[in-house]
Coordinates of C-alpha atoms in Angstrom, one line a residue:
Chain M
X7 CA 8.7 13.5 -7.3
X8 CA 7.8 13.6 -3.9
X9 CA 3.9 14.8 -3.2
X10 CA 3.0 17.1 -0.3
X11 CA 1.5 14.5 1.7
X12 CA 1.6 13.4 5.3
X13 CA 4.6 13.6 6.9
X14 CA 6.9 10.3 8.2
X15 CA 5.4 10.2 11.7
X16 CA 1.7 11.1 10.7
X17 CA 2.2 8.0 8.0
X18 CA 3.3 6.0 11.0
X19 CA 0.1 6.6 13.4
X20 CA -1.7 6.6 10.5
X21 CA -1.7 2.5 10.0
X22 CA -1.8 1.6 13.5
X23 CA -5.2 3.1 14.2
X24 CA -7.3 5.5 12.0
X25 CA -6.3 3.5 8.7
X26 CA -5.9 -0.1 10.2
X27 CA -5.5 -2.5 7.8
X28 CA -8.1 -5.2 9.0
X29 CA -10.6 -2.9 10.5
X30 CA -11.1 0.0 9.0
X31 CA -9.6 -0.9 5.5
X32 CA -10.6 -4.5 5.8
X33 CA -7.4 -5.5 3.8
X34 CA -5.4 -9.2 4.2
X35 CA -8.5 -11.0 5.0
X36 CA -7.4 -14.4 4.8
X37 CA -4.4 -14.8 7.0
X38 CA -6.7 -12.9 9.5
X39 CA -9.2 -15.1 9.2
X40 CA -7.0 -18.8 8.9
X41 CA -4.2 -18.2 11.1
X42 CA -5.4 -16.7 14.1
X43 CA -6.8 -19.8 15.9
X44 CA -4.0 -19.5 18.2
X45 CA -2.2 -16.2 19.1
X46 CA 1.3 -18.0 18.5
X47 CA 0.4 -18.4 14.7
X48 CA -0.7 -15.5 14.6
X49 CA 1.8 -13.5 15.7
X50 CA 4.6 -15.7 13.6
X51 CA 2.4 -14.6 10.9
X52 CA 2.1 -10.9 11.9
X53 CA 6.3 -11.2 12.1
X54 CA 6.4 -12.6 9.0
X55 CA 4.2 -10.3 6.7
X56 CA 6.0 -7.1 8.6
X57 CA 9.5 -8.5 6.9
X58 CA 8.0 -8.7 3.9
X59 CA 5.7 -5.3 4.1
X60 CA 9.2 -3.3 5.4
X61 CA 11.4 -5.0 2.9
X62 CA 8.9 -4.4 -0.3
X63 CA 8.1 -0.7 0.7
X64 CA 11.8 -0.1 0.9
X65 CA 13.2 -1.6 -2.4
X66 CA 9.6 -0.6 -4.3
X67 CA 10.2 3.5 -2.9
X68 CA 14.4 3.0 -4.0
X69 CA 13.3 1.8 -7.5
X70 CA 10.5 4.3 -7.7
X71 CA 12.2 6.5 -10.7
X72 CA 12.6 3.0 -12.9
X73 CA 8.4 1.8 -12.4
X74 CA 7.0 1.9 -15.7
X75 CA 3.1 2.3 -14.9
X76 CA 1.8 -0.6 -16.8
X77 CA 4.7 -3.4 -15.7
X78 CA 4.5 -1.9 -12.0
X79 CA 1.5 -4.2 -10.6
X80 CA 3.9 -7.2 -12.0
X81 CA 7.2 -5.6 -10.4
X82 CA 5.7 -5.3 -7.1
X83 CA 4.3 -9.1 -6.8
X84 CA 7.9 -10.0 -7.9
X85 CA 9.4 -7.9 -5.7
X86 CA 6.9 -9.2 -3.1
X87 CA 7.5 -12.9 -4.0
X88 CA 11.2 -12.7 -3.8
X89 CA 10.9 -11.4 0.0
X90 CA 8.2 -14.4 0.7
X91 CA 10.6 -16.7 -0.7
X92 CA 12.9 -15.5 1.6
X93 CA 10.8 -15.4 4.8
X94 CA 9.2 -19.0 4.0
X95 CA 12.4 -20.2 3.6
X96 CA 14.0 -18.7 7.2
X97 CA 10.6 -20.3 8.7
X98 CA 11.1 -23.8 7.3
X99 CA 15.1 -23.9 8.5
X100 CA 14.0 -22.3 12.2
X101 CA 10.4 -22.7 13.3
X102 CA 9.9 -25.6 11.1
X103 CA 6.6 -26.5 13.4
X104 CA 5.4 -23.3 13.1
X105 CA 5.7 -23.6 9.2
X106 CA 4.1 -26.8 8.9
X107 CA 1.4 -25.6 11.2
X108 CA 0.9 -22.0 9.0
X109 CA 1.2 -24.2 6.0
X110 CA -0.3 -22.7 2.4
X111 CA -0.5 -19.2 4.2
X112 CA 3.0 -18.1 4.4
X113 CA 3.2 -18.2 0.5
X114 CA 0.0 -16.8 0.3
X115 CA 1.5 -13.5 1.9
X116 CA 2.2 -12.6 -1.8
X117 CA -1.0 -12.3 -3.0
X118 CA -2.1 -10.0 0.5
X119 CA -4.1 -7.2 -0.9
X120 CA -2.1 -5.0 2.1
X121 CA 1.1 -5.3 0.6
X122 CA 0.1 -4.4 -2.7
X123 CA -2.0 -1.7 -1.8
X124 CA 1.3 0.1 0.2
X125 CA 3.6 -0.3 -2.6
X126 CA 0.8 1.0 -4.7
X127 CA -0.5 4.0 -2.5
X128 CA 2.8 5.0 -0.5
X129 CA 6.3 3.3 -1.4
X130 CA 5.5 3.8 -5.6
X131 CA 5.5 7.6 -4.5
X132 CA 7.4 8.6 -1.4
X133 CA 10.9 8.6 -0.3
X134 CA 12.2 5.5 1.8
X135 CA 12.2 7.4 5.6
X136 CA 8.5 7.7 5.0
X137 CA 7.5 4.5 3.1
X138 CA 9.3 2.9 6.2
X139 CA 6.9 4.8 8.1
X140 CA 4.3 4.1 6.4
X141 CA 5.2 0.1 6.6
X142 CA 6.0 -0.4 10.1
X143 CA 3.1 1.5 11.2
X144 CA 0.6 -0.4 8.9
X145 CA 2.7 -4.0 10.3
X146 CA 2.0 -2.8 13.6
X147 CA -1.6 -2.0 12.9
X148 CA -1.8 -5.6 11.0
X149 CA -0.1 -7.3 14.0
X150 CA -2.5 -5.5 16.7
X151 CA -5.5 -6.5 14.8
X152 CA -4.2 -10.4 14.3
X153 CA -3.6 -10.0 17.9
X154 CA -6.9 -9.6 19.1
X155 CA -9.1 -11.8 17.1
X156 CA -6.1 -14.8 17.7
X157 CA -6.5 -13.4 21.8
X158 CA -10.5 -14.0 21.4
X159 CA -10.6 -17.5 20.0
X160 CA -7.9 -18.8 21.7
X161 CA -9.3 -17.8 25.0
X162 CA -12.9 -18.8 24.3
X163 CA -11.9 -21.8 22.3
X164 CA -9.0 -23.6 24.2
X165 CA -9.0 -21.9 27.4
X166 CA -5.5 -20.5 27.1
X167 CA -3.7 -17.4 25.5
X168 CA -0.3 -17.8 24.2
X169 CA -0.2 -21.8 25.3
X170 CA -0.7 -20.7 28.8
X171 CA -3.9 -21.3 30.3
X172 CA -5.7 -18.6 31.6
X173 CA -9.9 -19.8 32.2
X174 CA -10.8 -22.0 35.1
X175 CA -10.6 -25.3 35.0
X176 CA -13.8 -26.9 33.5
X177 CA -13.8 -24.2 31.1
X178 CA -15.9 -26.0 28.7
X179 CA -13.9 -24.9 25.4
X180 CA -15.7 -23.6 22.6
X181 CA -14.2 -25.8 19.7
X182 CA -16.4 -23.9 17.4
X183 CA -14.4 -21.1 17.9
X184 CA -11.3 -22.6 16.7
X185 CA -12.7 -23.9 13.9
X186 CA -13.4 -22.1 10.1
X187 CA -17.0 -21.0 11.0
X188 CA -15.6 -18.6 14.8
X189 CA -13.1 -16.9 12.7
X190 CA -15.8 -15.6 10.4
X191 CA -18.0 -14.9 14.1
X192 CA -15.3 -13.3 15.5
X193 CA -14.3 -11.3 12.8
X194 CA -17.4 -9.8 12.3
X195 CA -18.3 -9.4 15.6
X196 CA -15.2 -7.4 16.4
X197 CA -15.8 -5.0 13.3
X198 CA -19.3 -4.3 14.7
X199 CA -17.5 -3.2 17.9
X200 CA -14.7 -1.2 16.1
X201 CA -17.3 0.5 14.3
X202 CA -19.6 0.7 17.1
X203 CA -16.6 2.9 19.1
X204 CA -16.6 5.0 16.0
X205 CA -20.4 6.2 16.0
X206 CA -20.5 6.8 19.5
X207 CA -17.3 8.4 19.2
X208 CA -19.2 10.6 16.3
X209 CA -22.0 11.3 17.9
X210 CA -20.1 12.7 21.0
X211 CA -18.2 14.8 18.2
X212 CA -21.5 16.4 17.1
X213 CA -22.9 16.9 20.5
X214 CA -19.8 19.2 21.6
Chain P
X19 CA -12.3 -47.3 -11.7
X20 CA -10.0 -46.6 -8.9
X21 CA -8.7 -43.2 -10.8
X22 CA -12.3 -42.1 -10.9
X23 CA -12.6 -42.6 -7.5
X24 CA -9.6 -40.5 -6.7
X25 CA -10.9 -38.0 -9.0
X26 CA -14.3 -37.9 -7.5
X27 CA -13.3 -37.3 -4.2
X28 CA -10.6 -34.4 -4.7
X29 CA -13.2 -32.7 -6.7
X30 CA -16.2 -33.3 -3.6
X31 CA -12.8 -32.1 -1.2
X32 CA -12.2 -28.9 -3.3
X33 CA -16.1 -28.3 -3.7
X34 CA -17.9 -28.5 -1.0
X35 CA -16.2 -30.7 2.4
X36 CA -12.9 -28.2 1.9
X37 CA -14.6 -25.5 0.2
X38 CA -11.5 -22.9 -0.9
X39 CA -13.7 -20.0 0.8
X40 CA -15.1 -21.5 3.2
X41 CA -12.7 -23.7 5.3
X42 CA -9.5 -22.3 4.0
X43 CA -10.4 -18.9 3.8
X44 CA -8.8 -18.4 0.0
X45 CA -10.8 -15.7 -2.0
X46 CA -12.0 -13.7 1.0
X47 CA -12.4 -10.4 -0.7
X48 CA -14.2 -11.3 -3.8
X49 CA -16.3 -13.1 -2.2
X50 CA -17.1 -9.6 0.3
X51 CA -16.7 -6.8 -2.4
X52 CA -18.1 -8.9 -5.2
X53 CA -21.5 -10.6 -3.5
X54 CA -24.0 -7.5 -3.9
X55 CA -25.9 -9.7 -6.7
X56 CA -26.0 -12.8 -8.2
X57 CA -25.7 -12.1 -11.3
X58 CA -22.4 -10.5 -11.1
X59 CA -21.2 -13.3 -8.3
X60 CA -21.9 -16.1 -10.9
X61 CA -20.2 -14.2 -13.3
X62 CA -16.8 -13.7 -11.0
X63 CA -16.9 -17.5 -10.3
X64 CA -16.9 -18.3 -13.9
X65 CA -14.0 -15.9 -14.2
X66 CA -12.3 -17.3 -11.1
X67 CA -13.2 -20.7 -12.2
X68 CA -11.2 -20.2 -16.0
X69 CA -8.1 -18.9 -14.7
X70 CA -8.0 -21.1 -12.2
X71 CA -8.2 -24.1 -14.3
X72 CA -5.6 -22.2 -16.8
X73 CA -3.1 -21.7 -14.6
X74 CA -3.3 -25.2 -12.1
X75 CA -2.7 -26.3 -16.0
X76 CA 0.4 -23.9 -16.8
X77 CA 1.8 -24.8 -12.9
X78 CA 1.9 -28.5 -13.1
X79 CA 3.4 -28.4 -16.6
X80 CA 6.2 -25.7 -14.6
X81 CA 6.7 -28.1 -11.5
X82 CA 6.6 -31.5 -12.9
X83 CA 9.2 -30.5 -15.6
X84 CA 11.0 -28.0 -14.2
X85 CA 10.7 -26.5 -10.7
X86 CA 10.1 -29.9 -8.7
X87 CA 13.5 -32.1 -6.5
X88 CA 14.7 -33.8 -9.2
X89 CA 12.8 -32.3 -12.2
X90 CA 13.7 -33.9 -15.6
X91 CA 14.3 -30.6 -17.5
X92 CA 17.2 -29.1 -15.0
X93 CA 18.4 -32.4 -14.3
X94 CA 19.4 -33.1 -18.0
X95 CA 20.9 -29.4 -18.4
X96 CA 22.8 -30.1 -15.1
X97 CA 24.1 -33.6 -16.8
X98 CA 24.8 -32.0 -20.3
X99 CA 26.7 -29.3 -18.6
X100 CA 29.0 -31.9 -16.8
X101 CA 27.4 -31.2 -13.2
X102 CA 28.0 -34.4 -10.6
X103 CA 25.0 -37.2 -11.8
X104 CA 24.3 -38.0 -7.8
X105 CA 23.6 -34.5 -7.0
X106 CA 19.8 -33.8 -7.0
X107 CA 18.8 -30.9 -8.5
X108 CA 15.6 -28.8 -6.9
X109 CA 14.7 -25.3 -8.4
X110 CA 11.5 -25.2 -6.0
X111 CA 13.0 -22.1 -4.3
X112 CA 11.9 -20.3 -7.5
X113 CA 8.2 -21.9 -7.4
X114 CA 7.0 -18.8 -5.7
X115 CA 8.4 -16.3 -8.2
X116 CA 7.5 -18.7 -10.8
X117 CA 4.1 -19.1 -10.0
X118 CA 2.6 -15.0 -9.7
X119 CA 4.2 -15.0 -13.2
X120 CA 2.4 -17.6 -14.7
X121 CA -0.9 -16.6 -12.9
X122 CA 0.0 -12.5 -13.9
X123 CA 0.1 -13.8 -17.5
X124 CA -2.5 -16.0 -17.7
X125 CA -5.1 -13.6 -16.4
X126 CA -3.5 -11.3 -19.0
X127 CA -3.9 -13.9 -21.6
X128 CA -7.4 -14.2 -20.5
X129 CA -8.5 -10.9 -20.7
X130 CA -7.0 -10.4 -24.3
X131 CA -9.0 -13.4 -25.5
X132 CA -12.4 -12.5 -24.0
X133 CA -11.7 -9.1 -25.3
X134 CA -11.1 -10.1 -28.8
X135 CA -14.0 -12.8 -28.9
X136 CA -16.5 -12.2 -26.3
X137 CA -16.5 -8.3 -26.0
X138 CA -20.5 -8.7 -24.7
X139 CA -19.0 -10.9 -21.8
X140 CA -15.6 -8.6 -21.3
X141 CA -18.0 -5.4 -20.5
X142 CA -19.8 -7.6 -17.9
X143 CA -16.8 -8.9 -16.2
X144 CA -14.9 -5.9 -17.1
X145 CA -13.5 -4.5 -13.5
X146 CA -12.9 -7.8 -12.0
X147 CA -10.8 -9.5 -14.4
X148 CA -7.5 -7.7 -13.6
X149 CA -8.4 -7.7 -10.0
X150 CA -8.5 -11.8 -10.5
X151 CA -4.1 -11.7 -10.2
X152 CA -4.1 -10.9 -6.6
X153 CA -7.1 -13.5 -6.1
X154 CA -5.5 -15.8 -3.5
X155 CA -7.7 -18.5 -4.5
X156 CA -5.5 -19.2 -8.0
X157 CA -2.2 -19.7 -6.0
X158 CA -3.7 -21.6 -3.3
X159 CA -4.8 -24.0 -6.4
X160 CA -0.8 -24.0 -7.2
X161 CA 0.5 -24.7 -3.5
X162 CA -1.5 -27.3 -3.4
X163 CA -0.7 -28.6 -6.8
X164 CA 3.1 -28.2 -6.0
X165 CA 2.6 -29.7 -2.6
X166 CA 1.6 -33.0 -4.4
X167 CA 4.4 -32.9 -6.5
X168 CA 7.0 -33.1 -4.0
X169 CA 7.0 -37.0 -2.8
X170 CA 8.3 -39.0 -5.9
X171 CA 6.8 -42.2 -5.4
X172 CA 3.0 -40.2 -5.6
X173 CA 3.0 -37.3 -7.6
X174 CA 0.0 -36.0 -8.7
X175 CA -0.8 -36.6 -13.3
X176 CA -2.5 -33.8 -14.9
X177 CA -5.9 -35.1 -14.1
X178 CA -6.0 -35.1 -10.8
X179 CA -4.7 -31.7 -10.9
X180 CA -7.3 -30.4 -13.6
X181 CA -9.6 -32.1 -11.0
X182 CA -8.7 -30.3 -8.0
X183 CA -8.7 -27.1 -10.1
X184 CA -12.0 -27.1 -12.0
X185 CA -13.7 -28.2 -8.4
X186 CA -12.3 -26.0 -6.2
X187 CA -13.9 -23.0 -8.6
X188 CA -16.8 -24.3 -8.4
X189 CA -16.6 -24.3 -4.7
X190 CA -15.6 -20.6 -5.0
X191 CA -18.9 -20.3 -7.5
X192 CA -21.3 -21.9 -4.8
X193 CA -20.1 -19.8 -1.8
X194 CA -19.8 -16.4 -3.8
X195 CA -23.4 -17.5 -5.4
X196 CA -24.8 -18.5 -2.0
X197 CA -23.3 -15.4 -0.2
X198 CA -25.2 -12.8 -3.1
X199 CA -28.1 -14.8 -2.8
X200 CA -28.6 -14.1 1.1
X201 CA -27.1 -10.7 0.9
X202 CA -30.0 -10.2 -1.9
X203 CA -32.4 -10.9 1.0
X204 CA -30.4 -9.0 3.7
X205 CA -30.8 -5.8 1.8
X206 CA -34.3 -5.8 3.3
X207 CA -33.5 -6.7 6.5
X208 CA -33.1 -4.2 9.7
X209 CA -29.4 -5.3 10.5
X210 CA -27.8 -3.4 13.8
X211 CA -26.2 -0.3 12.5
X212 CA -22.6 -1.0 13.4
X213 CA -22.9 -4.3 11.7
X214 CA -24.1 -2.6 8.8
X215 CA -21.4 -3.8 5.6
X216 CA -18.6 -6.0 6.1
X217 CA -19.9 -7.3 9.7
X218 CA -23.0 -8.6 9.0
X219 CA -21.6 -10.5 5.6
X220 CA -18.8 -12.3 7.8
X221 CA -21.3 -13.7 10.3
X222 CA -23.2 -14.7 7.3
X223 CA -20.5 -16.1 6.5
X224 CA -19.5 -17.9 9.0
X225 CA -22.9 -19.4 9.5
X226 CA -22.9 -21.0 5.8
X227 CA -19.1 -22.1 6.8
X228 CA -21.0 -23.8 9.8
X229 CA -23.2 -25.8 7.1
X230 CA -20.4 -26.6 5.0
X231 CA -19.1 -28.6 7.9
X232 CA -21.7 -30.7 7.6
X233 CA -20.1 -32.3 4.3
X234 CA -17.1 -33.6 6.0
X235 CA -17.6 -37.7 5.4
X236 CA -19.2 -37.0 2.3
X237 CA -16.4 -38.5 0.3
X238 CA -15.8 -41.5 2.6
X239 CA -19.7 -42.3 2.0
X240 CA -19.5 -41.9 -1.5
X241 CA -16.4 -44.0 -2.0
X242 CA -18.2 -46.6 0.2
X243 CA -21.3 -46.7 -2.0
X244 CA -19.5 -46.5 -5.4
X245 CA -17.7 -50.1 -4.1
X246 CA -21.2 -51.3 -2.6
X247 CA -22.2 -50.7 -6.1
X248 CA -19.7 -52.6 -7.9
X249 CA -19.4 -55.5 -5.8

């Protein structure tokens, strides 16, 4: 059953840089893109799509022998569901500001193309230590990336990072940063840096 | 009159002032991966814009009989199974479950039916259909459905729901439509090379998001020159 592929650790590095999930694979666009006004959200957001990710791979790589390979897209959105069911509810009963605020999105963790595509790729074939791995790594990646575009416009658009301000006073904020239209800016500004790194870093490959 | 009202405005809201792509971000990677031409674009939104009306149908019929706080379907089991009449009985915890199923099937349902009767229009959608289930724009259309379903003294009739439905894929239609429509042009454009893809359609993006702002009030303006009208 199990493939000769990479091994738990490389799995692990794997997601966090070379195969990140919003930049390189550009994967769970919309809770990049709505929640990370603030990096508060953001990170609750990060938190909660890591349980889910984590618990999914697990039970999707235990049950791996039983998939059938046309009902397997439907168990793995169950599978999925159940686990969003469970985080949305553990938000509503102990952050319950931070779920009113995150709103539609926490349910919407079900239909995140990342999740999917790990049970799919990894958890469907691999052996639980490295579909763990695979899924804390890719969370990690997912929370690093949520990180920095929620550090960008909150900084430029309220002054302040994490509630705390950080910019001068009479920092003018930005409010269209924090609005629908600077999440699509920043986004795509950041990817042109990501990729940016990655041509230099080529060309520097080819000159050596 | 005032139902029409109503009606008019959730469908301007879903549309265009809170466009589902554009303000709430639903349907993000459709509207990258499937907005080379617009041909194909218009063609997704039509799909998007069936099952989304399909299953905003199937999930109010689920959550005003069944999965709502006190539904009347579980309520009358729990009552013919001799459960305490004061207790109110609320099966939303399954909504979630509940909801991928319908949306899994309908899309299913979908694809048989175009197969069997519109196999010219089934080779032209072909690819996307399946990929429709994990659109996020279809359960948004649900949450939202099931959020109005939750007070009891306002719930939401069929209508209104249909409403939100059928105009929010539209909404999806315009912005995918819009988006192949500039990316036509942008094909012939020198764009930066690290922008090159993804990068340059998200600040696309989020310069037609920036016009799309300019709706908001629409449906205060409208409601205010439908009553001019009347009186």
């Amino acid at each position: 059953m199990a493939l000769p592929g990479p091994t738990a650790a490389e799995r692990f590095f794997n997601g966090i840089l070379p195969e990140n999930p919003v930049y390189r694979q550009l994967l769970g666009m919309c809770p990049t893109l709505a929640v990370t006004g603030a990096v508060k959200p953001a990170m609750t957001m990060a938190a909660a799509t890591a349980f889910v990710l984590i618990s999914a791979n697990g039970i999707i790589s235990l049950i791996r022998g039983l998939l059938r390979p046309h009902l397997r897209i439907l168990v793995f959105t169950l599978t999925i569901a159940a686990f969003v069911t469970i985080a949305d509810r553990a938000l509503q009963a102990y952050m319950y500001q931070m779920s009113k605020e995150l709103g539609p999105y926490v349910p919407l963790i079900i239909v995140n193309c990342l999740i999917i595509s790990r049970c799919e790729i990894c958890a469907s074939k691999q052996n639980l230590g490295v579909a763990l791995a695979d899924a804390v790594g890719m969370s990690l990646g997912f929370g690093l990336a949520l990180a920095s575009i929620a550090t960008v416009r909150e900084i430029l658009g309220s002054g302040t990072w994490f509630g705390l301000p950080v910019m001068p006073s009479g920092w003018p904020n930005w409010g269209i940063m924090v609005l629908p239209p600077g999440a699509f800016l920043t986004l795509g500004l950041l990817l042109a840096v990501a990729e940016w790194i990655g041509l230099r870093r080529q060309e520097k490959g080819t000159e050596t | 009159m005032d139902t029409a009202i109503t009606l008019i405005q959730i469908a301007l809201g879903a549309a265009l002032i809170n466009n589902f792509v554009l303000h709430y971000f639903v349907g993000i990677c459709p509207f990258l991966g499937v907005s080379r031409r617009v041909d194909t674009a218009f063609g997704m939104g039509c799909a998007v814009t069936f099952v989304i009306s399909i299953a905003a149908l199937l999930s109010w019929v689920f959550t005003y009989f069944i999965l709502r706080p006190a539904a009347p379907v579980p309520t009358w089991v729990w009552r013919v199974c001799g459960g305490d009449p004061r207790t109110t009985v609320d099966l939303s915890v399954l909504s979630y479950v509940m909801y991928i199923f319908v949306i899994a099937s309908s899309v299913q349902f979908v694809e048989l039916y175009v197969r069997k009767f519109f196999p010219y229009l089934y080779k032209s959608f072909g690819v996307f259909l399946p990929l429709i289930t994990t659109n996020c724009a279809i359960l948004f259309a649900c949450l939202e459905i099931m959020k109005r379903l939750q007070d009891p003294d306002r719930l939401w009739g069929l209508h209104e729901a249909l409403t939100l439905a059928v105009g929010g894929g539209l909404g999806f239609t315009i912005a995918i439509v819009l988006m192949a429509g500039i990316r036509e042009e942008l094909d012939m454009c020198d764009v930066p090379k690290p922008l090159v893809g993804a990068g340059i359609g998200l600040i696309t993006a989020g310069i037609l998001a920036m016009a799309f702002m300019g709706f908001t009030g629409v449906d205060k303006g409208i409601e205010n020159a439908i009553n001019l009208l009347l009186r």
